[in-house]
XYZ file of C-alpha atoms in Angstrom:
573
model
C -82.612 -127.203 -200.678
C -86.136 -128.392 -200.387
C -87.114 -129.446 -197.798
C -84.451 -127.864 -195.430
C -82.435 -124.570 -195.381
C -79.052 -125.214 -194.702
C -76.373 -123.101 -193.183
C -72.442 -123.893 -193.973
C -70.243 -121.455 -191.933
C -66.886 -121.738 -193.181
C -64.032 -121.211 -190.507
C -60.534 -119.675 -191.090
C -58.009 -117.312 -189.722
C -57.877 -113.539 -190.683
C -55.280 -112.525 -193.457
C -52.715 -110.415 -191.347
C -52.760 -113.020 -188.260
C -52.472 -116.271 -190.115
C -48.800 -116.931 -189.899
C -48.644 -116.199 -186.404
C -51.447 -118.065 -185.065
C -51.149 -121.468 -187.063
C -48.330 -121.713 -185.133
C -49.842 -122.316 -181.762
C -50.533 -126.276 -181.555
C -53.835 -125.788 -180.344
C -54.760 -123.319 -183.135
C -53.512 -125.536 -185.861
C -55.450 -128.981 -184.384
C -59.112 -126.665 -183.867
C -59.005 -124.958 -187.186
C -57.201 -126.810 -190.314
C -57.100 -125.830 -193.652
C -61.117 -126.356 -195.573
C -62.784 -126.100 -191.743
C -66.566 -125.990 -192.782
C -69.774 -126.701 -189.940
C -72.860 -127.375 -191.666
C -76.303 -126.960 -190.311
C -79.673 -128.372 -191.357
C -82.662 -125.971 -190.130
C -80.349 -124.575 -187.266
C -79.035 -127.893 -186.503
C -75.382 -129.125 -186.674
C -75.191 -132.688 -188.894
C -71.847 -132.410 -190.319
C -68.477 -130.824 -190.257
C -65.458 -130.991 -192.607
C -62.288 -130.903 -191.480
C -58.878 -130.310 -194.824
C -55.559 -130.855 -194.203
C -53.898 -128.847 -191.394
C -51.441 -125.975 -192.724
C -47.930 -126.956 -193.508
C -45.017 -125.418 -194.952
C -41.590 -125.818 -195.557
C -39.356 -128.034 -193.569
C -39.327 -126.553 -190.034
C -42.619 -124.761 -190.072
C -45.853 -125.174 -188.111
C -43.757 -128.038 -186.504
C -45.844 -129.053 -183.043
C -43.924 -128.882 -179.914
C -43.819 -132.663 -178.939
C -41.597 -133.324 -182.010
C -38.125 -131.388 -183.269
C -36.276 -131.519 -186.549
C -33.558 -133.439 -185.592
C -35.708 -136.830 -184.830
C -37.203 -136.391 -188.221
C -34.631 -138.916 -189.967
C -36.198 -141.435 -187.697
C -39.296 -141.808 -189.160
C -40.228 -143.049 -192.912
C -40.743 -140.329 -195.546
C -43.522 -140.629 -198.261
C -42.996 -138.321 -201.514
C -46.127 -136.847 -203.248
C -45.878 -135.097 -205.831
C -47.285 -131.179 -205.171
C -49.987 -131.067 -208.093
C -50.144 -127.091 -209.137
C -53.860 -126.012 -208.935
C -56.838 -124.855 -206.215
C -57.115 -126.610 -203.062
C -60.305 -128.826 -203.405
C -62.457 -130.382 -200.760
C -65.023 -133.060 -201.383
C -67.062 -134.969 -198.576
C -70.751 -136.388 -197.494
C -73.567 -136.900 -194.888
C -76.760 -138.352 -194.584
C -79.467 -136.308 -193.668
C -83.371 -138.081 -193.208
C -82.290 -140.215 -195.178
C -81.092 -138.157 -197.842
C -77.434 -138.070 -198.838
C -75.989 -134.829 -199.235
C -72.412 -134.013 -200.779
C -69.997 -131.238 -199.851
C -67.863 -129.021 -202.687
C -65.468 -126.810 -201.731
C -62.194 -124.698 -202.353
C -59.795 -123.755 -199.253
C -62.313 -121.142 -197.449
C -65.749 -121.567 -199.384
C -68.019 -124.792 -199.205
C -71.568 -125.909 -200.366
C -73.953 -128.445 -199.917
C -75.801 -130.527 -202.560
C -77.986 -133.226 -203.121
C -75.816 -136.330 -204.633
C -78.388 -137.194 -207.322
C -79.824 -133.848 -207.819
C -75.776 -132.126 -208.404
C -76.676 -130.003 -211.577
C -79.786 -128.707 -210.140
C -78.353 -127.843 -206.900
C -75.255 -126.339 -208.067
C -77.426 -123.719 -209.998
C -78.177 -122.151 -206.647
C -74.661 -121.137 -205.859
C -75.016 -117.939 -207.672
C -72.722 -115.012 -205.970
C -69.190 -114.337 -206.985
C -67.448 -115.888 -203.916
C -68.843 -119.683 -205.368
C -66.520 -119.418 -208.317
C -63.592 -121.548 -207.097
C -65.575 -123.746 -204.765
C -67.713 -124.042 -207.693
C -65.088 -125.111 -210.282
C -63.317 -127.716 -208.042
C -67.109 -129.147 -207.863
C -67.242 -129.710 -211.169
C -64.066 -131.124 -211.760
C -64.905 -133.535 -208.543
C -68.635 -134.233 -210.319
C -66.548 -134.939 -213.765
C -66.439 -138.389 -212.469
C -68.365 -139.030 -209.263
C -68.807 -142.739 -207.779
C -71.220 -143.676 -205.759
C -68.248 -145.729 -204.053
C -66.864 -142.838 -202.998
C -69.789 -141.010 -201.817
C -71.086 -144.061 -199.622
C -67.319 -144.007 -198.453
C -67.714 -140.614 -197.108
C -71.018 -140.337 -195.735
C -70.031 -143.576 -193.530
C -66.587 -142.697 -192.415
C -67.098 -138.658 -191.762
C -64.000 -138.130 -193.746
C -62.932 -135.157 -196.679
C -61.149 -136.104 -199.349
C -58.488 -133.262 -199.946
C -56.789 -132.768 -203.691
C -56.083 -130.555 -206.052
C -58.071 -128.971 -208.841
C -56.121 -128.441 -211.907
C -57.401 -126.632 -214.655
C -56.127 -126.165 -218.450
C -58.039 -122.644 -217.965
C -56.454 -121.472 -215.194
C -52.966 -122.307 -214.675
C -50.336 -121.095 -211.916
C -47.108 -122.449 -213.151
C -46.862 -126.132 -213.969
C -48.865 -127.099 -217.381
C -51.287 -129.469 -217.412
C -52.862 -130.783 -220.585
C -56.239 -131.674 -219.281
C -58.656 -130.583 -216.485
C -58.403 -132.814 -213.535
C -58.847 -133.377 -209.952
C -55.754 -135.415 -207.978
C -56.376 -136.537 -204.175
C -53.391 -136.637 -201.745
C -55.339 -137.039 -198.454
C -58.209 -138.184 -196.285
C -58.543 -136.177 -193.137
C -61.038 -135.880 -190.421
C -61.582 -134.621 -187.111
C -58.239 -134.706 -184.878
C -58.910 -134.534 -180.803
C -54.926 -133.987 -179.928
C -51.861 -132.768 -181.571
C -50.236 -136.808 -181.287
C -53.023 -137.964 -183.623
C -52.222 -138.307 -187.333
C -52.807 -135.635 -189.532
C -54.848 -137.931 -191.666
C -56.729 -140.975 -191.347
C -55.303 -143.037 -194.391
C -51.375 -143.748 -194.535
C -50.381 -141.546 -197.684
C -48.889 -144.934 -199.140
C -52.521 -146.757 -198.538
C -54.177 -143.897 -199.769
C -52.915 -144.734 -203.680
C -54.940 -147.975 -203.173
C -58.252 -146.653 -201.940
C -58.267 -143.884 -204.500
C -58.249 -146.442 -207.221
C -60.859 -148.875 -205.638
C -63.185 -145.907 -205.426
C -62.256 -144.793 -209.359
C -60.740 -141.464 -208.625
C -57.368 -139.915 -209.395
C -54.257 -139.654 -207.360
C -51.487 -137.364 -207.875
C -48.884 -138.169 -210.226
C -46.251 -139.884 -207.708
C -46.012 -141.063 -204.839
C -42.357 -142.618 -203.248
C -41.887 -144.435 -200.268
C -38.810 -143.686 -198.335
C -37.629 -145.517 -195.364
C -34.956 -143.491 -192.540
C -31.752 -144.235 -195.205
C -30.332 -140.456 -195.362
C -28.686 -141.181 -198.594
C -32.257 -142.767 -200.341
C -34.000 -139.422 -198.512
C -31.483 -137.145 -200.424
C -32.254 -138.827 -203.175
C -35.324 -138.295 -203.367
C -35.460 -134.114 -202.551
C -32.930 -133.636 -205.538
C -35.226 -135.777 -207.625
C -38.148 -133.431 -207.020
C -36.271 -130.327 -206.912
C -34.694 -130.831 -210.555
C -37.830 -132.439 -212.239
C -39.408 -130.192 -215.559
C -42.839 -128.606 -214.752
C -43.251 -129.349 -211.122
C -43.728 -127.703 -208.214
C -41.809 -130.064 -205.944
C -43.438 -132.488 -203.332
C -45.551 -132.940 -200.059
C -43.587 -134.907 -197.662
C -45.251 -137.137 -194.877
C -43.045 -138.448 -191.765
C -44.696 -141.743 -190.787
C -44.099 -142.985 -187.394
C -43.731 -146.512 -185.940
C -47.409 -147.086 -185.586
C -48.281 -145.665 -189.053
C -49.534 -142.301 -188.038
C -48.495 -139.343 -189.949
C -46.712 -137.037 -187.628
C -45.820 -134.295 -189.577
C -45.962 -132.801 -193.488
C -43.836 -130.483 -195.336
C -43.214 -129.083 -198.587
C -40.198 -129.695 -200.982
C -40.156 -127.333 -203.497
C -38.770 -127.601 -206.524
C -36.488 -125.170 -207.377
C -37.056 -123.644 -210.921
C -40.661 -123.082 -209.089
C -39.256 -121.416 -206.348
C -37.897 -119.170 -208.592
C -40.583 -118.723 -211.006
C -42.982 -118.072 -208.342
C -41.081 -115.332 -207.107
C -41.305 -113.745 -210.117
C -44.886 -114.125 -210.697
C -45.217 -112.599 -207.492
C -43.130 -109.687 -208.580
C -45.084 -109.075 -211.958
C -48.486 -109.429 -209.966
C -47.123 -106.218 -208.623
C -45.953 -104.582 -211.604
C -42.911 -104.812 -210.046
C -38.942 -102.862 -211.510
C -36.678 -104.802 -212.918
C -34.899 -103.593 -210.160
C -36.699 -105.133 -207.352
C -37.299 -108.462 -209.354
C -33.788 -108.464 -209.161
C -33.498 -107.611 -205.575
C -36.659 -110.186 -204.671
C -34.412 -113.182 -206.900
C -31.082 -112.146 -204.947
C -33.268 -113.574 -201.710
C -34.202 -116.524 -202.152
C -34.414 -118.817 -199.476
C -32.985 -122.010 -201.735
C -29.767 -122.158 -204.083
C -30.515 -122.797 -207.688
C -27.773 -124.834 -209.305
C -28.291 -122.827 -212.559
C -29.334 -119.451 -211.052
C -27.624 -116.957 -212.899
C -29.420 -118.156 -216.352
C -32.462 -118.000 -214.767
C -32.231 -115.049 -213.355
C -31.268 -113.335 -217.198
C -34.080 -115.379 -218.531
C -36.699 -113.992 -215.597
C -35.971 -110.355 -216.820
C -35.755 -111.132 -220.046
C -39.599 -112.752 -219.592
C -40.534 -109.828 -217.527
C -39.454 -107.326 -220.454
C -41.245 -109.462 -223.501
C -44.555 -109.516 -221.637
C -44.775 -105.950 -220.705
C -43.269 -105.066 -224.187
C -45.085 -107.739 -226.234
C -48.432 -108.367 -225.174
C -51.498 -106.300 -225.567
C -54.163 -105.307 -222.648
C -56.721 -108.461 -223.254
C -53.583 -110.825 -223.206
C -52.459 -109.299 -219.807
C -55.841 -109.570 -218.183
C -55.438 -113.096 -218.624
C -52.155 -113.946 -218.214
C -51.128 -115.238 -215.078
C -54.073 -117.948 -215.603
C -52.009 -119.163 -218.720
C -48.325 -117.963 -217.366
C -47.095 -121.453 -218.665
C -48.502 -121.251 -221.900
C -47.282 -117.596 -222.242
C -43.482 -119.043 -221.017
C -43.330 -121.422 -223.290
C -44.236 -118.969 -226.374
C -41.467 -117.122 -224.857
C -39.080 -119.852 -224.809
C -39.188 -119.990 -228.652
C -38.631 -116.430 -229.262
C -35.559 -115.796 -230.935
C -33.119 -113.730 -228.757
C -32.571 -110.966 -231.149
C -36.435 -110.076 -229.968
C -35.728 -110.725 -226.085
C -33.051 -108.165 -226.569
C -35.032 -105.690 -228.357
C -37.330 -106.258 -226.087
C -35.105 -105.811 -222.621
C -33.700 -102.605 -224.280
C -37.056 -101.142 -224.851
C -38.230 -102.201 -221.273
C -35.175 -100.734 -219.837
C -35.767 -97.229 -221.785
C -39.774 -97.746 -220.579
C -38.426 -97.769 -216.841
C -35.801 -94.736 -216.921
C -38.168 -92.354 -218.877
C -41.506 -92.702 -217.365
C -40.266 -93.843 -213.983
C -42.396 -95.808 -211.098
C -44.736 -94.234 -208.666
C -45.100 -95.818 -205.428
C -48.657 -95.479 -204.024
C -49.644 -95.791 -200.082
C -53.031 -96.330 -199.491
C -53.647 -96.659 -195.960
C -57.211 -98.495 -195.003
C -58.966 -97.464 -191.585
C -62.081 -95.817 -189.968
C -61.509 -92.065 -188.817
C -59.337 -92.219 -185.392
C -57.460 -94.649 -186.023
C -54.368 -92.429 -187.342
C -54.079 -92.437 -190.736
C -52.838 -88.795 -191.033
C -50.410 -89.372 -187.994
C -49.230 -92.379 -189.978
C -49.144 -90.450 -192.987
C -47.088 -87.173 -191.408
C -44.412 -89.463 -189.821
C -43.906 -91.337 -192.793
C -43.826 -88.446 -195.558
C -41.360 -86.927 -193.039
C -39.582 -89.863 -192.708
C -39.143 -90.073 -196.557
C -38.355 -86.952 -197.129
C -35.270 -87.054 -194.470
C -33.943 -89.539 -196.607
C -33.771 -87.970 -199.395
C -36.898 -89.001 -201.347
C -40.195 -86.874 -201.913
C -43.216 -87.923 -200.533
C -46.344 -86.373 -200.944
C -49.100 -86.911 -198.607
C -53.326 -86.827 -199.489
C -56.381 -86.982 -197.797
C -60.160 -85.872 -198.392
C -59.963 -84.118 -195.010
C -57.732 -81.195 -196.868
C -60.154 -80.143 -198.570
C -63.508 -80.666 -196.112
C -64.423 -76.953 -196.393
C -65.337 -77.221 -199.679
C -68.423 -79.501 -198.916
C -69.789 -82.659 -201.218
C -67.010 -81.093 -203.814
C -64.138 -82.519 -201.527
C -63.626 -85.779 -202.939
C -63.474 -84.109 -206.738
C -60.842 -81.991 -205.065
C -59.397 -85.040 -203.423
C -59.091 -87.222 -207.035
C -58.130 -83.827 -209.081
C -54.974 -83.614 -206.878
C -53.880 -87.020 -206.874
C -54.264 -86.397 -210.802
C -51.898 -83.781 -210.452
C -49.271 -84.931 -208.576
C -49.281 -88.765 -209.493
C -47.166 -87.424 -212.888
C -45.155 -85.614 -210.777
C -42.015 -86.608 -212.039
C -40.066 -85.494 -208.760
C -42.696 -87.410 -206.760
C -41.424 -90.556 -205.663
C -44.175 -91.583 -203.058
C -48.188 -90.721 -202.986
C -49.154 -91.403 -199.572
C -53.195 -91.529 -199.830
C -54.824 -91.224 -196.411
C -58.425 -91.353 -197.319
C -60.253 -94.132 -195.306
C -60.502 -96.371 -198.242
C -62.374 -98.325 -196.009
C -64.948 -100.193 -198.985
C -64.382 -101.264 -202.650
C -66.358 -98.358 -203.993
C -64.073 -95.769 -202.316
C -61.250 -97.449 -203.336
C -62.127 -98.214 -206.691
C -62.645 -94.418 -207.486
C -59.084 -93.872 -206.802
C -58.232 -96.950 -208.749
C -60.110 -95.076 -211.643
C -57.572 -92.070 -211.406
C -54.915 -93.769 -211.000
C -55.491 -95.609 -213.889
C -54.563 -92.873 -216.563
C -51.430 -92.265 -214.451
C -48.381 -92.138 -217.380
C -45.882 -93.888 -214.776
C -45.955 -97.856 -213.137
C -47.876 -97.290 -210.562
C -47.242 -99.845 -207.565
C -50.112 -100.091 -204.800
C -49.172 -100.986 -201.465
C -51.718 -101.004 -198.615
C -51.285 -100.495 -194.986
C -54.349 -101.586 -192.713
C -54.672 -99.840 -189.415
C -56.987 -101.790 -186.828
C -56.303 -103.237 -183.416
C -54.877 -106.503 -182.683
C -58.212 -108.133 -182.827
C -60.287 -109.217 -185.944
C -63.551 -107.781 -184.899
C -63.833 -104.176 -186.952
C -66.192 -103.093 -184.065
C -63.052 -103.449 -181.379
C -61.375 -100.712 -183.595
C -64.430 -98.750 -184.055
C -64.528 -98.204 -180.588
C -61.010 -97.290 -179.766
C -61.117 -94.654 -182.557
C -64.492 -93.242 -181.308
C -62.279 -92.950 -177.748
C -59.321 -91.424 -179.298
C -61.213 -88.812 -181.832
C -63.092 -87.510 -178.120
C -59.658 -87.002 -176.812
C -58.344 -84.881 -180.117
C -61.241 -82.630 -179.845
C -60.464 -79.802 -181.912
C -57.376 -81.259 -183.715
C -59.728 -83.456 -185.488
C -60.307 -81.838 -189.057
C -63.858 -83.094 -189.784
C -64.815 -84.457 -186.287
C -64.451 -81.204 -184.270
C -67.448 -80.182 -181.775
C -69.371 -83.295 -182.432
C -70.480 -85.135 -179.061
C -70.163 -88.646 -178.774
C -73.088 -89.809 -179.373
C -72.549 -88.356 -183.217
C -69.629 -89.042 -183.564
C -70.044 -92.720 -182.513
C -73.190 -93.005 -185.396
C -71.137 -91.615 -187.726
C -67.966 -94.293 -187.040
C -70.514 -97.494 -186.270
C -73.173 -95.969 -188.858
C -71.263 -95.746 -191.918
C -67.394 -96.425 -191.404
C -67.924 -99.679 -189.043
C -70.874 -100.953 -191.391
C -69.239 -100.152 -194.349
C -66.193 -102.057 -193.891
C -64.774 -104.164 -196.304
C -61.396 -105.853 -196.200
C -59.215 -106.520 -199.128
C -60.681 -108.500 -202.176
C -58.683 -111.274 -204.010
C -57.464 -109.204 -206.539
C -55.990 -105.879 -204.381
C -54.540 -108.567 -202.268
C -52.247 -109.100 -204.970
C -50.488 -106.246 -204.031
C -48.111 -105.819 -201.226
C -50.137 -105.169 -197.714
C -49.298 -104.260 -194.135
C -51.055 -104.537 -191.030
C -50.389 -102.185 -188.253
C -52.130 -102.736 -184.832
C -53.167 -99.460 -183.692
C -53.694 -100.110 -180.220
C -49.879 -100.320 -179.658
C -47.616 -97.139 -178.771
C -46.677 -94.441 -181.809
C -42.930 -95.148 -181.704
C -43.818 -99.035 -181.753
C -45.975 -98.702 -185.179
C -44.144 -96.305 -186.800
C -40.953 -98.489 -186.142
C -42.828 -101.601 -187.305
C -43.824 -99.378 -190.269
C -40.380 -98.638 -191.338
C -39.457 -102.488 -190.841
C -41.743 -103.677 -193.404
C -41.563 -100.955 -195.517
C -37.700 -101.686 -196.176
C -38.764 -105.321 -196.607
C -40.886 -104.759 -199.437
C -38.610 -101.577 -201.095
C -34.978 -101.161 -201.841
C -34.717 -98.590 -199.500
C -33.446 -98.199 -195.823
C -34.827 -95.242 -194.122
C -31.070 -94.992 -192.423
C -31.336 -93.743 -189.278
C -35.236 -92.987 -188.917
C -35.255 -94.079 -185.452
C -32.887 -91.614 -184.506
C -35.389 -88.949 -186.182
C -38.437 -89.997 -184.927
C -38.472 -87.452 -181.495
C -37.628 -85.213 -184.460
C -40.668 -86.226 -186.418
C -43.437 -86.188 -183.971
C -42.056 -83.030 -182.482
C -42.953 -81.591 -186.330
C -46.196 -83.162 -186.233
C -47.502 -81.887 -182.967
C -46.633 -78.705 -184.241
C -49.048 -79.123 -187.118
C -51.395 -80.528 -184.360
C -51.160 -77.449 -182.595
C -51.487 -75.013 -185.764
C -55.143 -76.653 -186.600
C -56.007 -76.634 -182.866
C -55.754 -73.033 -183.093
C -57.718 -72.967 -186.384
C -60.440 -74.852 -184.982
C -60.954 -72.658 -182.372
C -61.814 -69.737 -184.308
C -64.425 -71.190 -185.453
């Protein structure tokens, strides 16, 4: 932006580690939700700072407080709005004020009375969020607000909802709704944000923005608390409420979720059908849910019933927009008569036992970092209890040159309508969007629900070099067991890994993550990720895999031999 380049380096926490390290106090004071440094030509003027990371009640709680002293302190009730996380804040720059846009993990940086111009700039895909809560933010800017900002340092966090894009609650016009003003935080005792929550309803009027639709002071009565939970958990179209505990002095100590519980529910089942997902496991997934729904049975009927009408009901354009209008597609539901919801569920039902579900396993990782081992165990491990697995990779058919991936997509074409095949275990490195997306392609004219779940295989650090160095250490050890590796020297072998596997790397985008996904650390022992395998595994499917831990000196025992049978191959050549 004329005259200076600026740099925005937006900081978060990688997919598979999230969980774990928000909660480490530390962790979750350095890097809150929205963390965005800005520089001006290589210089830092500004950072952002969201709303730390909370959960339910219980989670990410720090260590100086506990659950049981929360009835001490006051509780304020704000209503959970239902769209994108949005981030809005400002700077001065030589004399120049500058506004920041942004959505949880993307920011930008414009000029406040040059917004339209600058805005154009934004121009690749990953902009399209951050871009959209910017608008809805610009819809009605102030220059109140903006002086605000660039004086105090402070974000204002809220929530873009969108009449084009909408999760679960309805909304009948595009808006953004602020529940917070947060800044930097130097220990874990100071308040999570730097208005009280109550105040904040004030300032976001003087300044002519919106708040959220409620917000409820509670003092430390039990009863009034109560109260208030069942209130949000039974109210139509919500998605529950963002509790603050306010201390003695004011400060907010600590912020939770209260969700309501048709939401609960409903999001469960979104999650499902993201997944194109059996009846049979929406069941399972609606059996487990952590809350208690006073009408649950109902819903549950009504869930499968929904399920069945959309996959029975609506054509391929409708589907490809669905989930942005899931409320306006429920409430069409909602006035269908039942005689269709039962033709429907029938015809669903006779869908699922005829043409069956195929369960695919795409594993994601470099060469030596042990996707066939994986792959062996597992198919093994299947297969010992009783289902059929059948395992894939473009290293079966190497000798056959440049024609090997042809080879490699004409037999998952023949065995994906397999009807005997229960799981397609596909070990290729998938390790970009293009390679993936040519299997996607294949899989597409599949006649069965196919169900994608991914299993990523790096070590226990984020950095993609870290594993492309411990699989360049163990392929030199395999030597000649390696199928398309063998009698390389290192120095090849390492350009190939860091040349075009390491380069080429590409993690999961928005839409595959979607789908169910696992992360294995590689650098741990075999019987520790194959165990951890199995665990999540039966998480996500109905099955067991009784006893596999009792097989598993069985199992490796089977795959050494095949270790040993291509060892001998190699060396005739």
């Amino acid at each position: 932006i004329d005259p200076v380049s600026f740099i925005t380096t937006d900081v978060k926490f990688s997919r598979f580690k999230e969980d774990a390290l928000y909660n480490n106090d530390q962790l979750r004071l350095l890097i809150p939700r929205g963390l965005c440094f800005i520089f001006a030509n290589n210089s830092w003027v500004y950072t952002l700072y969201g709303h730390p990371k909370f959960g339910n009640f219980g989670d990410y709680i720090y260590s100086h407080l506990t659950t049981n002293n929360m009835s001490e302190y006051q509780k304020i009730f704000k209503t959970k709005e239902n769209g994108e996380c949005a981030h809005w804040g400002a700077f001065v720059h030589n004399d120049i004020t500058y506004e920041v846009y942004g959505s949880k993990n993307v920011h930008m940086v414009v000029r406040h009375t040059y917004y339209d111009e600058d805005i154009r700039t934004y121009t690749d895909k990953r902009y399209t969020y951050a871009i959209k809560m910017a608008d809805l933010i610009n819809a009605k800017p102030t220059d109140t607000a903006v002086r605000y900002l660039a004086t105090t340092g402070y974000a204002f966090c809220g929530e873009g909802c969108s009449t084009d894009s909408q999760h679960l609650v309805k909304y009948e016009a595009s808006k953004i709704m602020f529940f917070a003003v947060t800044g930097q935080r130097n220990s874990i005792t100071d308040s999570i944000v730097k208005v009280n929550p109550y105040e904040l309803c004030e300032l976001i009027i003087s300044l002519g923005l919106k708040n959220v639709k409620e917000t409820i002071l509670v003092n430390t009565d039990k009863d009034e608390t109560k109260l208030q939970e069942e209130y949000f958990e039974q109210c139509d179209n919500s998605e529950g409420a963002v509790v603050n505990c306010i201390d003695g002095t004011g400060n907010t100590v600590y912020v939770y979720k209260h969700k309501n519980y048709d939401y609960v529910l409903m999001r469960a089942l979104r999650e499902q059908m993201r997944k194109h997902a059996t009846t049979k496991k929406i069941i399972n997934r609606l059996d487990n849910l952590h809350i208690i729904h006073p009408d649950f049975e109902n819903k549950k009927q009504q869930s499968i019933e929904f399920n069945a009408w959309v996959n029975r009901t609506l054509n391929k354009t409708d589907r490809e927009t669905f989930f942005e209008r899931w409320p306006d597609w429920f409430i069409t539901f909602c006035n269908t008569s039942q005689s269709v919801k039962d033709e429907c569920l029938r015809a669903h039902e006779e869908y699922e036992r005829t043409v069956g579900t195929l369960n695919v396993i795409m594993l994601m990782g470099i060469p030596g970092s042990g996707k066939s081992f994986i792959s062996r165990a597992l198919v093994h491990i299947l297969n010992m209890n009783g289902k059929t697995a059948i395992h894939l990779e473009q290293d079966m058919f190497f000798k056959q040159g440049k024609g090997a991936n042809k080879s490699y997509q004409n037999a998952i074409k023949k065995n994906m309508n397999n009807a005997s095949c229960d799981y397609l275990i596909l070990a290729k490195s998938n390790h970009n969007t293009q390679v993936r997306n040519s299997t996607y392609a294949t899989l597409d004219k599949c006649e069965r629900n196919v169900i994608i779940t991914y299993i990523e295989l790096s070590t226990n650090s984020a950095n993609i070099h870290d594993t492309g160095e411990l699989c360049v250490e163990r392929i030199m050890r395999r030597g000649l067991a390696h199928t398309s590796l063998f009698g390389l020297d290192e120095d090849k072998i390492r350009s190939i890994i860091f040349g075009v596997f390491v380069k080429q790397w590409e993690p999961l985008t928005e839409k595959e993550q979607e789908s169910d996904a696992i992360h294995l650390e590689i650098n741990k022992s075999k019987e520790e990720i194959i165990i951890s395998l199995c665990s999540k595994l039966s998480d996500l499917y109905l099955e067991k895999f009784s006893d596999f831990q009792i097989d598993l000196h069985h199992v490796f025992s089977l795959i050494n031999n095949d270790d040993n049978q291509m060892i001998q191959t190699n060396q005739k050549h």
